Amino acid sequence: MGDRAYRERVPVMLRPILAFVAALALVLPVPAMSWGYYAHGITGRIAMANVSPQVQAKVYALLKQDAALGTPDCPIDTVEQLASWADCVRREGWRWGYTAAWHYRTAPICEAYDARRNCPGGNCVTAQIDRNHRILADESLPAAVRLEALAFLVHFVGDVHQPLHSGDKEDRGGNGREASYGIVPDMNLHWIWDGALAERAVTSGAEPIVRRYSAEERAALTGGDAAEWGRESWQIARDFLYPSAFDRPVCEGELPDETALSQEDIVESVPVARRRVQQAGLRIADMLESAFAPGPLPLPERDR
């Protein structure tokens, strides 16, 4: 955006604030993220608040194997670091680049949903959730292997709950659509749902999002498997996210390359994003309970 366009779109009083935020972005070490460091950390904390003390102890015991991963630039000393480790290591592309496709499985929102599409050789988020769940549950494997699986599992369950990791309108999950977030310009639709909107959702609500949830709440927010969670996100993208962002039917022709989320759009989106964060955290908790339960996981139906 040129200087003139910037002056026309941003009120005078806000320009110093936005300039300060931009300056911080240049000097602070911010990892390249999917669904944001903050949102991933919150899902991990929700999970740990809702597992048994026995599972908590087993998770923290695995964290002590951090050095064996050989990723000193991406330590796992805390639950927040555990939840974002999969994003951190992606920066070392020569070693971890092959994992990039594991963070998403986008499906066209204007076509019938197919749970097996766009996942060649298991290289998509839903397949990797299942794979790493099984690795984590296998007590015969080395602790470092299980820690890596734990980190991938916690992260990918978060990713699959971000709607734009599943729904797509020929725009790389919203990355190809320039969007303003209220008065803040020069973002894209994916960034907004990864960062600003997720952070607002986490900090909104009458109750803290990180807490012990009741059995009734858990029953309303959990259930299903990775493939179903991907379908949920795809449906949110189709029925809510894209229509809200563009204020028009999204499957009746091409969409513009840029849009703006009004304050009304943002307010309507917050409870949707908050619910997805809650669901991700509680579903991680359920997967950890089953992974650390005695005995192997049952084989998938296709392998029986």
PDB file of C-alpha atoms in Angstrom:
ATOM      1  CA  MET A   1       0.000   0.000   0.000  1.00  0.00           C
ATOM      2  CA  GLY A   2       1.348   3.450  -0.880  1.00  0.00           C
ATOM      3  CA  ASP A   3       1.644   6.324   1.609  1.00  0.00           C
ATOM      4  CA  ARG A   4      -1.356   8.141   0.182  1.00  0.00           C
ATOM      5  CA  ALA A   5      -3.600   5.080   0.317  1.00  0.00           C
ATOM      6  CA  TYR A   6      -2.452   4.424   3.864  1.00  0.00           C
ATOM      7  CA  ARG A   7      -3.345   7.996   4.938  1.00  0.00           C
ATOM      8  CA  GLU A   8      -6.771   7.690   3.347  1.00  0.00           C
ATOM      9  CA  ARG A   9      -7.627   4.348   4.999  1.00  0.00           C
ATOM     10  CA  VAL A  10      -6.165   4.772   8.516  1.00  0.00           C
ATOM     11  CA  PRO A  11      -7.267   7.545  10.934  1.00  0.00           C
ATOM     12  CA  VAL A  12      -4.530   9.978  11.985  1.00  0.00           C
ATOM     13  CA  MET A  13      -4.662   9.063  15.689  1.00  0.00           C
ATOM     14  CA  LEU A  14      -4.130   5.371  14.967  1.00  0.00           C
ATOM     15  CA  ARG A  15      -1.130   5.692  12.673  1.00  0.00           C
ATOM     16  CA  PRO A  16       1.469   5.901  15.511  1.00  0.00           C
ATOM     17  CA  ILE A  17      -0.050   2.835  17.174  1.00  0.00           C
ATOM     18  CA  LEU A  18       0.038   0.794  13.980  1.00  0.00           C
ATOM     19  CA  ALA A  19       3.567   1.974  13.269  1.00  0.00           C
ATOM     20  CA  PHE A  20       4.620   0.812  16.742  1.00  0.00           C
ATOM     21  CA  VAL A  21       3.007  -2.597  16.197  1.00  0.00           C
ATOM     22  CA  ALA A  22       4.744  -2.920  12.838  1.00  0.00           C
ATOM     23  CA  ALA A  23       8.074  -2.006  14.421  1.00  0.00           C
ATOM     24  CA  LEU A  24       7.625  -4.654  17.089  1.00  0.00           C
ATOM     25  CA  ALA A  25       6.927  -7.231  14.410  1.00  0.00           C
ATOM     26  CA  LEU A  26      10.317  -6.454  12.891  1.00  0.00           C
ATOM     27  CA  VAL A  27      12.359  -6.729  16.076  1.00  0.00           C
ATOM     28  CA  LEU A  28      10.670  -9.492  18.059  1.00  0.00           C
ATOM     29  CA  PRO A  29      11.396 -13.143  17.203  1.00  0.00           C
ATOM     30  CA  VAL A  30       8.047 -14.418  15.950  1.00  0.00           C
ATOM     31  CA  PRO A  31       8.011 -17.970  14.550  1.00  0.00           C
ATOM     32  CA  ALA A  32       6.164 -18.735  11.316  1.00  0.00           C
ATOM     33  CA  MET A  33       2.946 -20.165  12.657  1.00  0.00           C
ATOM     34  CA  SER A  34      -0.288 -21.868  11.710  1.00  0.00           C
ATOM     35  CA  TRP A  35      -3.196 -20.967  13.958  1.00  0.00           C
ATOM     36  CA  GLY A  36      -0.843 -18.776  15.929  1.00  0.00           C
ATOM     37  CA  TYR A  37       1.499 -19.512  18.824  1.00  0.00           C
ATOM     38  CA  TYR A  38      -1.055 -18.124  21.261  1.00  0.00           C
ATOM     39  CA  ALA A  39      -4.014 -20.233  20.095  1.00  0.00           C
ATOM     40  CA  HIS A  40      -1.918 -23.408  19.953  1.00  0.00           C
ATOM     41  CA  GLY A  41      -0.596 -22.751  23.438  1.00  0.00           C
ATOM     42  CA  ILE A  42      -4.121 -22.272  24.764  1.00  0.00           C
ATOM     43  CA  THR A  43      -5.329 -25.553  23.254  1.00  0.00           C
ATOM     44  CA  GLY A  44      -2.434 -27.320  24.959  1.00  0.00           C
ATOM     45  CA  ARG A  45      -3.244 -25.704  28.290  1.00  0.00           C
ATOM     46  CA  ILE A  46      -6.940 -26.605  27.977  1.00  0.00           C
ATOM     47  CA  ALA A  47      -5.929 -30.200  27.316  1.00  0.00           C
ATOM     48  CA  MET A  48      -3.622 -30.371  30.333  1.00  0.00           C
ATOM     49  CA  ALA A  49      -6.336 -28.880  32.567  1.00  0.00           C
ATOM     50  CA  ASN A  50      -8.705 -31.658  31.509  1.00  0.00           C
ATOM     51  CA  VAL A  51      -6.624 -34.820  31.693  1.00  0.00           C
ATOM     52  CA  SER A  52      -6.097 -36.958  34.747  1.00  0.00           C
ATOM     53  CA  PRO A  53      -3.109 -36.363  37.061  1.00  0.00           C
ATOM     54  CA  GLN A  54      -1.668 -39.655  35.816  1.00  0.00           C
ATOM     55  CA  VAL A  55      -1.691 -38.449  32.198  1.00  0.00           C
ATOM     56  CA  GLN A  56      -0.276 -35.075  33.203  1.00  0.00           C
ATOM     57  CA  ALA A  57       2.641 -36.872  34.864  1.00  0.00           C
ATOM     58  CA  LYS A  58       3.282 -38.980  31.764  1.00  0.00           C
ATOM     59  CA  VAL A  59       3.257 -35.919  29.508  1.00  0.00           C
ATOM     60  CA  TYR A  60       5.739 -34.066  31.714  1.00  0.00           C
ATOM     61  CA  ALA A  61       7.930 -37.159  31.882  1.00  0.00           C
ATOM     62  CA  LEU A  62       8.153 -37.182  28.081  1.00  0.00           C
ATOM     63  CA  LEU A  63       9.008 -33.480  28.007  1.00  0.00           C
ATOM     64  CA  LYS A  64      12.226 -34.374  29.842  1.00  0.00           C
ATOM     65  CA  GLN A  65      13.335 -36.155  26.645  1.00  0.00           C
ATOM     66  CA  ASP A  66      13.505 -32.813  24.810  1.00  0.00           C
ATOM     67  CA  ALA A  67      17.282 -32.931  24.216  1.00  0.00           C
ATOM     68  CA  ALA A  68      16.985 -36.261  22.411  1.00  0.00           C
ATOM     69  CA  LEU A  69      14.926 -34.607  19.646  1.00  0.00           C
ATOM     70  CA  GLY A  70      17.995 -32.698  18.470  1.00  0.00           C
ATOM     71  CA  THR A  71      16.072 -29.426  18.001  1.00  0.00           C
ATOM     72  CA  PRO A  72      17.856 -26.965  20.330  1.00  0.00           C
ATOM     73  CA  ASP A  73      16.409 -23.959  18.506  1.00  0.00           C
ATOM     74  CA  CYS A  74      12.920 -25.336  19.171  1.00  0.00           C
ATOM     75  CA  PRO A  75      12.967 -26.476  22.807  1.00  0.00           C
ATOM     76  CA  ILE A  76      10.042 -28.151  24.528  1.00  0.00           C
ATOM     77  CA  ASP A  77      10.232 -26.978  28.121  1.00  0.00           C
ATOM     78  CA  THR A  78       6.582 -25.915  28.444  1.00  0.00           C
ATOM     79  CA  VAL A  79       3.174 -26.996  27.181  1.00  0.00           C
ATOM     80  CA  GLU A  80       3.055 -23.871  24.990  1.00  0.00           C
ATOM     81  CA  GLN A  81       6.339 -24.834  23.326  1.00  0.00           C
ATOM     82  CA  LEU A  82       5.099 -28.397  22.925  1.00  0.00           C
ATOM     83  CA  ALA A  83       1.975 -27.169  21.146  1.00  0.00           C
ATOM     84  CA  SER A  84       3.929 -25.020  18.662  1.00  0.00           C
ATOM     85  CA  TRP A  85       7.013 -27.188  18.159  1.00  0.00           C
ATOM     86  CA  ALA A  86       5.730 -28.492  14.811  1.00  0.00           C
ATOM     87  CA  ASP A  87       5.623 -24.922  13.476  1.00  0.00           C
ATOM     88  CA  CYS A  88       9.008 -24.044  14.934  1.00  0.00           C
ATOM     89  CA  VAL A  89      10.895 -26.908  13.295  1.00  0.00           C
ATOM     90  CA  ARG A  90       9.396 -26.141   9.870  1.00  0.00           C
ATOM     91  CA  ARG A  91      11.752 -23.174   9.635  1.00  0.00           C
ATOM     92  CA  GLU A  92      14.587 -25.687   9.227  1.00  0.00           C
ATOM     93  CA  GLY A  93      13.304 -26.714   5.814  1.00  0.00           C
ATOM     94  CA  TRP A  94      16.200 -28.974   4.818  1.00  0.00           C
ATOM     95  CA  ARG A  95      15.366 -31.235   7.760  1.00  0.00           C
ATOM     96  CA  TRP A  96      11.644 -30.790   8.414  1.00  0.00           C
ATOM     97  CA  GLY A  97      10.247 -29.429   5.149  1.00  0.00           C
ATOM     98  CA  TYR A  98       8.560 -32.739   4.389  1.00  0.00           C
ATOM     99  CA  THR A  99       6.149 -32.080   7.299  1.00  0.00           C
ATOM    100  CA  ALA A 100       4.676 -28.908   5.746  1.00  0.00           C
ATOM    101  CA  ALA A 101       1.748 -30.745   4.142  1.00  0.00           C
ATOM    102  CA  TRP A 102       0.877 -32.357   7.469  1.00  0.00           C
ATOM    103  CA  HIS A 103      -0.626 -29.121   8.833  1.00  0.00           C
ATOM    104  CA  TYR A 104      -3.712 -28.962   6.605  1.00  0.00           C
ATOM    105  CA  ARG A 105      -6.008 -30.810   4.255  1.00  0.00           C
ATOM    106  CA  THR A 106      -7.928 -28.211   2.323  1.00  0.00           C
ATOM    107  CA  ALA A 107     -11.008 -29.257   0.368  1.00  0.00           C
ATOM    108  CA  PRO A 108     -12.974 -27.053  -2.054  1.00  0.00           C
ATOM    109  CA  ILE A 109     -15.956 -25.579  -0.228  1.00  0.00           C
ATOM    110  CA  CYS A 110     -18.074 -25.565  -3.382  1.00  0.00           C
ATOM    111  CA  GLU A 111     -17.712 -29.294  -4.023  1.00  0.00           C
ATOM    112  CA  ALA A 112     -18.953 -32.312  -2.101  1.00  0.00           C
ATOM    113  CA  TYR A 113     -16.741 -33.137   0.866  1.00  0.00           C
ATOM    114  CA  ASP A 114     -14.476 -36.163   0.441  1.00  0.00           C
ATOM    115  CA  ALA A 115     -12.569 -37.232   3.552  1.00  0.00           C
ATOM    116  CA  ARG A 116      -9.947 -39.072   1.462  1.00  0.00           C
ATOM    117  CA  ARG A 117      -9.176 -36.293  -1.020  1.00  0.00           C
ATOM    118  CA  ASN A 118      -5.931 -34.302  -0.972  1.00  0.00           C
ATOM    119  CA  CYS A 119      -4.066 -36.680   1.324  1.00  0.00           C
ATOM    120  CA  PRO A 120      -1.614 -38.670  -0.815  1.00  0.00           C
ATOM    121  CA  GLY A 121       0.370 -41.172   1.195  1.00  0.00           C
ATOM    122  CA  GLY A 122      -1.081 -39.900   4.456  1.00  0.00           C
ATOM    123  CA  ASN A 123       0.500 -36.470   3.989  1.00  0.00           C
ATOM    124  CA  CYS A 124      -2.276 -34.346   5.480  1.00  0.00           C
ATOM    125  CA  VAL A 125      -3.402 -33.217   8.888  1.00  0.00           C
ATOM    126  CA  THR A 126      -6.147 -35.761   9.517  1.00  0.00           C
ATOM    127  CA  ALA A 127      -3.953 -38.748   8.623  1.00  0.00           C
ATOM    128  CA  GLN A 128      -1.091 -37.411  10.742  1.00  0.00           C
ATOM    129  CA  ILE A 129      -3.346 -36.983  13.769  1.00  0.00           C
ATOM    130  CA  ASP A 130      -4.234 -40.670  13.567  1.00  0.00           C
ATOM    131  CA  ARG A 131      -0.629 -41.708  12.892  1.00  0.00           C
ATOM    132  CA  ASN A 132       0.905 -39.752  15.742  1.00  0.00           C
ATOM    133  CA  HIS A 133      -1.820 -40.825  18.154  1.00  0.00           C
ATOM    134  CA  ARG A 134      -0.864 -44.428  17.462  1.00  0.00           C
ATOM    135  CA  ILE A 135       2.890 -43.740  17.793  1.00  0.00           C
ATOM    136  CA  LEU A 136       2.366 -41.956  21.113  1.00  0.00           C
ATOM    137  CA  ALA A 137       0.362 -44.904  22.442  1.00  0.00           C
ATOM    138  CA  ASP A 138       3.060 -47.454  21.566  1.00  0.00           C
ATOM    139  CA  GLU A 139       5.068 -47.925  24.763  1.00  0.00           C
ATOM    140  CA  SER A 140       7.585 -50.142  22.971  1.00  0.00           C
ATOM    141  CA  LEU A 141       8.954 -47.115  21.085  1.00  0.00           C
ATOM    142  CA  PRO A 142      11.773 -44.901  22.401  1.00  0.00           C
ATOM    143  CA  ALA A 143      10.660 -41.991  24.568  1.00  0.00           C
ATOM    144  CA  ALA A 144      12.025 -39.408  22.113  1.00  0.00           C
ATOM    145  CA  VAL A 145       9.965 -40.909  19.285  1.00  0.00           C
ATOM    146  CA  ARG A 146       6.873 -40.716  21.447  1.00  0.00           C
ATOM    147  CA  LEU A 147       7.658 -37.101  22.439  1.00  0.00           C
ATOM    148  CA  GLU A 148       7.894 -36.118  18.774  1.00  0.00           C
ATOM    149  CA  ALA A 149       4.526 -37.814  18.185  1.00  0.00           C
ATOM    150  CA  LEU A 150       3.058 -36.016  21.194  1.00  0.00           C
ATOM    151  CA  ALA A 151       4.187 -32.646  19.845  1.00  0.00           C
ATOM    152  CA  PHE A 152       2.809 -33.361  16.385  1.00  0.00           C
ATOM    153  CA  LEU A 153      -0.463 -34.666  17.796  1.00  0.00           C
ATOM    154  CA  VAL A 154      -1.127 -31.667  20.042  1.00  0.00           C
ATOM    155  CA  HIS A 155      -0.300 -29.261  17.224  1.00  0.00           C
ATOM    156  CA  PHE A 156      -2.230 -30.977  14.445  1.00  0.00           C
ATOM    157  CA  VAL A 157      -5.428 -31.350  16.462  1.00  0.00           C
ATOM    158  CA  GLY A 158      -5.235 -27.577  16.846  1.00  0.00           C
ATOM    159  CA  ASP A 159      -4.622 -27.073  13.132  1.00  0.00           C
ATOM    160  CA  VAL A 160      -7.553 -29.186  11.985  1.00  0.00           C
ATOM    161  CA  HIS A 161      -9.924 -27.036  14.057  1.00  0.00           C
ATOM    162  CA  GLN A 162      -8.898 -23.856  12.213  1.00  0.00           C
ATOM    163  CA  PRO A 163     -11.523 -23.699   9.433  1.00  0.00           C
ATOM    164  CA  LEU A 164      -9.095 -22.499   6.759  1.00  0.00           C
ATOM    165  CA  HIS A 165      -6.905 -25.561   7.254  1.00  0.00           C
ATOM    166  CA  SER A 166      -9.835 -27.545   5.837  1.00  0.00           C
ATOM    167  CA  GLY A 167     -11.988 -25.266   3.672  1.00  0.00           C
ATOM    168  CA  ASP A 168     -10.724 -23.552   0.554  1.00  0.00           C
ATOM    169  CA  LYS A 169     -12.027 -21.365  -2.310  1.00  0.00           C
ATOM    170  CA  GLU A 170      -9.096 -21.746  -4.714  1.00  0.00           C
ATOM    171  CA  ASP A 171      -7.078 -19.374  -2.539  1.00  0.00           C
ATOM    172  CA  ARG A 172      -4.724 -21.589  -0.514  1.00  0.00           C
ATOM    173  CA  GLY A 173      -7.000 -21.600   2.514  1.00  0.00           C
ATOM    174  CA  GLY A 174      -7.589 -17.842   2.456  1.00  0.00           C
ATOM    175  CA  ASN A 175      -3.900 -16.962   2.037  1.00  0.00           C
ATOM    176  CA  GLY A 176      -4.650 -15.613  -1.427  1.00  0.00           C
ATOM    177  CA  ARG A 177      -7.355 -13.177  -0.251  1.00  0.00           C
ATOM    178  CA  GLU A 178      -6.128  -9.822   1.025  1.00  0.00           C
ATOM    179  CA  ALA A 179      -8.293  -8.690   3.920  1.00  0.00           C
ATOM    180  CA  SER A 180      -8.554  -5.898   6.435  1.00  0.00           C
ATOM    181  CA  TYR A 181      -9.311  -6.709  10.058  1.00  0.00           C
ATOM    182  CA  GLY A 182     -11.531  -3.820  11.072  1.00  0.00           C
ATOM    183  CA  ILE A 183      -9.362  -0.754  10.500  1.00  0.00           C
ATOM    184  CA  VAL A 184      -6.126  -2.769  10.224  1.00  0.00           C
ATOM    185  CA  PRO A 185      -5.198  -3.208   6.543  1.00  0.00           C
ATOM    186  CA  ASP A 186      -2.857  -5.452   4.594  1.00  0.00           C
ATOM    187  CA  MET A 187      -3.607  -8.827   6.138  1.00  0.00           C
ATOM    188  CA  ASN A 188      -5.106 -11.887   4.512  1.00  0.00           C
ATOM    189  CA  LEU A 189      -8.073 -14.018   5.467  1.00  0.00           C
ATOM    190  CA  HIS A 190      -5.935 -16.898   6.731  1.00  0.00           C
ATOM    191  CA  TRP A 191      -3.725 -14.664   8.882  1.00  0.00           C
ATOM    192  CA  ILE A 192      -6.790 -13.111  10.494  1.00  0.00           C
ATOM    193  CA  TRP A 193      -8.214 -16.468  11.579  1.00  0.00           C
ATOM    194  CA  ASP A 194      -4.769 -17.706  12.629  1.00  0.00           C
ATOM    195  CA  GLY A 195      -3.876 -14.706  14.731  1.00  0.00           C
ATOM    196  CA  ALA A 196      -5.978 -11.639  15.496  1.00  0.00           C
ATOM    197  CA  LEU A 197      -9.347 -13.362  15.550  1.00  0.00           C
ATOM    198  CA  ALA A 198      -8.103 -16.409  17.459  1.00  0.00           C
ATOM    199  CA  GLU A 199      -6.510 -14.199  20.102  1.00  0.00           C
ATOM    200  CA  ARG A 200      -9.684 -12.146  20.506  1.00  0.00           C
ATOM    201  CA  ALA A 201     -11.727 -15.333  20.782  1.00  0.00           C
ATOM    202  CA  VAL A 202      -9.433 -16.743  23.463  1.00  0.00           C
ATOM    203  CA  THR A 203      -9.615 -13.584  25.578  1.00  0.00           C
ATOM    204  CA  SER A 204     -13.402 -13.130  25.221  1.00  0.00           C
ATOM    205  CA  GLY A 205     -16.181 -14.895  27.093  1.00  0.00           C
ATOM    206  CA  ALA A 206     -17.688 -14.837  30.553  1.00  0.00           C
ATOM    207  CA  GLU A 207     -15.492 -17.680  31.848  1.00  0.00           C
ATOM    208  CA  PRO A 208     -11.771 -18.345  31.436  1.00  0.00           C
ATOM    209  CA  ILE A 209     -11.129 -20.549  28.431  1.00  0.00           C
ATOM    210  CA  VAL A 210      -8.409 -22.510  30.273  1.00  0.00           C
ATOM    211  CA  ARG A 211     -10.215 -24.340  33.071  1.00  0.00           C
ATOM    212  CA  ARG A 212     -11.581 -27.704  34.064  1.00  0.00           C
ATOM    213  CA  TYR A 213     -14.709 -28.270  31.964  1.00  0.00           C
ATOM    214  CA  SER A 214     -17.765 -30.051  33.317  1.00  0.00           C
ATOM    215  CA  ALA A 215     -18.888 -33.416  31.988  1.00  0.00           C
ATOM    216  CA  GLU A 216     -21.851 -31.698  30.340  1.00  0.00           C
ATOM    217  CA  GLU A 217     -19.612 -29.173  28.592  1.00  0.00           C
ATOM    218  CA  ARG A 218     -17.256 -31.879  27.401  1.00  0.00           C
ATOM    219  CA  ALA A 219     -20.134 -33.939  26.025  1.00  0.00           C
ATOM    220  CA  ALA A 220     -21.299 -30.924  24.012  1.00  0.00           C
ATOM    221  CA  LEU A 221     -17.843 -30.042  22.672  1.00  0.00           C
ATOM    222  CA  THR A 222     -16.096 -33.356  22.015  1.00  0.00           C
ATOM    223  CA  GLY A 223     -16.677 -36.555  20.044  1.00  0.00           C
ATOM    224  CA  GLY A 224     -15.854 -37.616  16.513  1.00  0.00           C
ATOM    225  CA  ASP A 225     -12.485 -38.360  14.942  1.00  0.00           C
ATOM    226  CA  ALA A 226      -9.926 -36.421  12.943  1.00  0.00           C
ATOM    227  CA  ALA A 227     -11.801 -36.874   9.661  1.00  0.00           C
ATOM    228  CA  GLU A 228     -14.986 -35.541  11.251  1.00  0.00           C
ATOM    229  CA  TRP A 229     -13.173 -32.582  12.794  1.00  0.00           C
ATOM    230  CA  GLY A 230     -11.887 -31.721   9.327  1.00  0.00           C
ATOM    231  CA  ARG A 231     -15.426 -31.912   7.971  1.00  0.00           C
ATOM    232  CA  GLU A 232     -16.619 -29.568  10.713  1.00  0.00           C
ATOM    233  CA  SER A 233     -13.969 -26.996   9.806  1.00  0.00           C
ATOM    234  CA  TRP A 234     -14.735 -27.316   6.094  1.00  0.00           C
ATOM    235  CA  GLN A 235     -18.435 -26.748   6.797  1.00  0.00           C
ATOM    236  CA  ILE A 236     -17.701 -23.666   8.920  1.00  0.00           C
ATOM    237  CA  ALA A 237     -15.575 -22.273   6.078  1.00  0.00           C
ATOM    238  CA  ARG A 238     -18.352 -22.968   3.560  1.00  0.00           C
ATOM    239  CA  ASP A 239     -21.389 -21.873   5.562  1.00  0.00           C
ATOM    240  CA  PHE A 240     -19.993 -19.092   7.738  1.00  0.00           C
ATOM    241  CA  LEU A 241     -16.429 -17.905   7.204  1.00  0.00           C
ATOM    242  CA  TYR A 242     -16.403 -17.106   3.487  1.00  0.00           C
ATOM    243  CA  PRO A 243     -20.019 -15.774   3.351  1.00  0.00           C
ATOM    244  CA  SER A 244     -19.298 -13.546   6.364  1.00  0.00           C
ATOM    245  CA  ALA A 245     -16.046 -12.249   4.891  1.00  0.00           C
ATOM    246  CA  PHE A 246     -17.504 -11.455   1.465  1.00  0.00           C
ATOM    247  CA  ASP A 247     -21.197 -10.756   2.246  1.00  0.00           C
ATOM    248  CA  ARG A 248     -22.392 -12.786  -0.694  1.00  0.00           C
ATOM    249  CA  PRO A 249     -23.081 -16.374  -1.782  1.00  0.00           C
ATOM    250  CA  VAL A 250     -19.621 -17.835  -2.261  1.00  0.00           C
ATOM    251  CA  CYS A 251     -20.369 -20.606  -4.749  1.00  0.00           C
ATOM    252  CA  GLU A 252     -22.063 -18.452  -7.386  1.00  0.00           C
ATOM    253  CA  GLY A 253     -19.021 -17.229  -9.262  1.00  0.00           C
ATOM    254  CA  GLU A 254     -15.594 -15.854  -8.448  1.00  0.00           C
ATOM    255  CA  LEU A 255     -14.808 -13.954  -5.272  1.00  0.00           C
ATOM    256  CA  PRO A 256     -12.826 -10.699  -5.238  1.00  0.00           C
ATOM    257  CA  ASP A 257      -9.165 -10.866  -4.340  1.00  0.00           C
ATOM    258  CA  GLU A 258      -9.624  -8.639  -1.315  1.00  0.00           C
ATOM    259  CA  THR A 259     -12.225  -7.873   1.309  1.00  0.00           C
ATOM    260  CA  ALA A 260     -12.656  -6.278   4.722  1.00  0.00           C
ATOM    261  CA  LEU A 261     -14.043  -7.738   7.922  1.00  0.00           C
ATOM    262  CA  SER A 262     -16.261  -5.171   9.590  1.00  0.00           C
ATOM    263  CA  GLN A 263     -16.569  -4.917  13.350  1.00  0.00           C
ATOM    264  CA  GLU A 264     -19.907  -6.724  13.028  1.00  0.00           C
ATOM    265  CA  ASP A 265     -18.221  -9.551  11.100  1.00  0.00           C
ATOM    266  CA  ILE A 266     -15.561  -9.842  13.789  1.00  0.00           C
ATOM    267  CA  VAL A 267     -18.069  -9.917  16.639  1.00  0.00           C
ATOM    268  CA  GLU A 268     -20.044 -12.671  14.882  1.00  0.00           C
ATOM    269  CA  SER A 269     -16.861 -14.668  14.247  1.00  0.00           C
ATOM    270  CA  VAL A 270     -15.510 -14.599  17.809  1.00  0.00           C
ATOM    271  CA  PRO A 271     -17.811 -17.281  19.306  1.00  0.00           C
ATOM    272  CA  VAL A 272     -17.185 -19.528  16.295  1.00  0.00           C
ATOM    273  CA  ALA A 273     -13.418 -19.263  16.730  1.00  0.00           C
ATOM    274  CA  ARG A 274     -13.665 -19.626  20.522  1.00  0.00           C
ATOM    275  CA  ARG A 275     -15.676 -22.833  20.226  1.00  0.00           C
ATOM    276  CA  ARG A 276     -13.081 -24.302  17.857  1.00  0.00           C
ATOM    277  CA  VAL A 277     -10.283 -23.546  20.336  1.00  0.00           C
ATOM    278  CA  GLN A 278     -12.274 -25.166  23.141  1.00  0.00           C
ATOM    279  CA  GLN A 279     -13.083 -28.204  21.027  1.00  0.00           C
ATOM    280  CA  ALA A 280      -9.452 -28.607  20.006  1.00  0.00           C
ATOM    281  CA  GLY A 281      -8.221 -28.488  23.600  1.00  0.00           C
ATOM    282  CA  LEU A 282     -10.788 -30.935  24.938  1.00  0.00           C
ATOM    283  CA  ARG A 283     -10.323 -33.334  22.036  1.00  0.00           C
ATOM    284  CA  ILE A 284      -6.561 -33.281  22.617  1.00  0.00           C
ATOM    285  CA  ALA A 285      -7.309 -34.207  26.217  1.00  0.00           C
ATOM    286  CA  ASP A 286      -9.407 -37.177  25.097  1.00  0.00           C
ATOM    287  CA  MET A 287      -6.678 -38.349  22.719  1.00  0.00           C
ATOM    288  CA  LEU A 288      -4.042 -38.098  25.431  1.00  0.00           C
ATOM    289  CA  GLU A 289      -6.169 -40.141  27.820  1.00  0.00           C
ATOM    290  CA  SER A 290      -6.583 -42.896  25.247  1.00  0.00           C
ATOM    291  CA  ALA A 291      -2.924 -42.792  24.148  1.00  0.00           C
ATOM    292  CA  PHE A 292      -1.615 -43.168  27.697  1.00  0.00           C
ATOM    293  CA  ALA A 293      -4.150 -45.797  28.747  1.00  0.00           C
ATOM    294  CA  PRO A 294      -2.709 -49.299  29.335  1.00  0.00           C
ATOM    295  CA  GLY A 295      -2.454 -51.531  26.275  1.00  0.00           C
ATOM    296  CA  PRO A 296      -2.258 -50.778  22.545  1.00  0.00           C
ATOM    297  CA  LEU A 297      -4.824 -48.779  20.638  1.00  0.00           C
ATOM    298  CA  PRO A 298      -7.367 -50.895  18.726  1.00  0.00           C
ATOM    299  CA  LEU A 299      -6.536 -51.278  15.061  1.00  0.00           C
ATOM    300  CA  PRO A 300      -8.471 -49.119  12.590  1.00  0.00           C
ATOM    301  CA  GLU A 301     -11.344 -50.958  10.926  1.00  0.00           C
ATOM    302  CA  ARG A 302      -9.550 -51.010   7.564  1.00  0.00           C
ATOM    303  CA  ASP A 303      -6.598 -52.906   9.130  1.00  0.00           C
ATOM    304  CA  ARG A 304      -8.598 -55.518  11.015  1.00  0.00           C
TER     305      ARG A 304
END
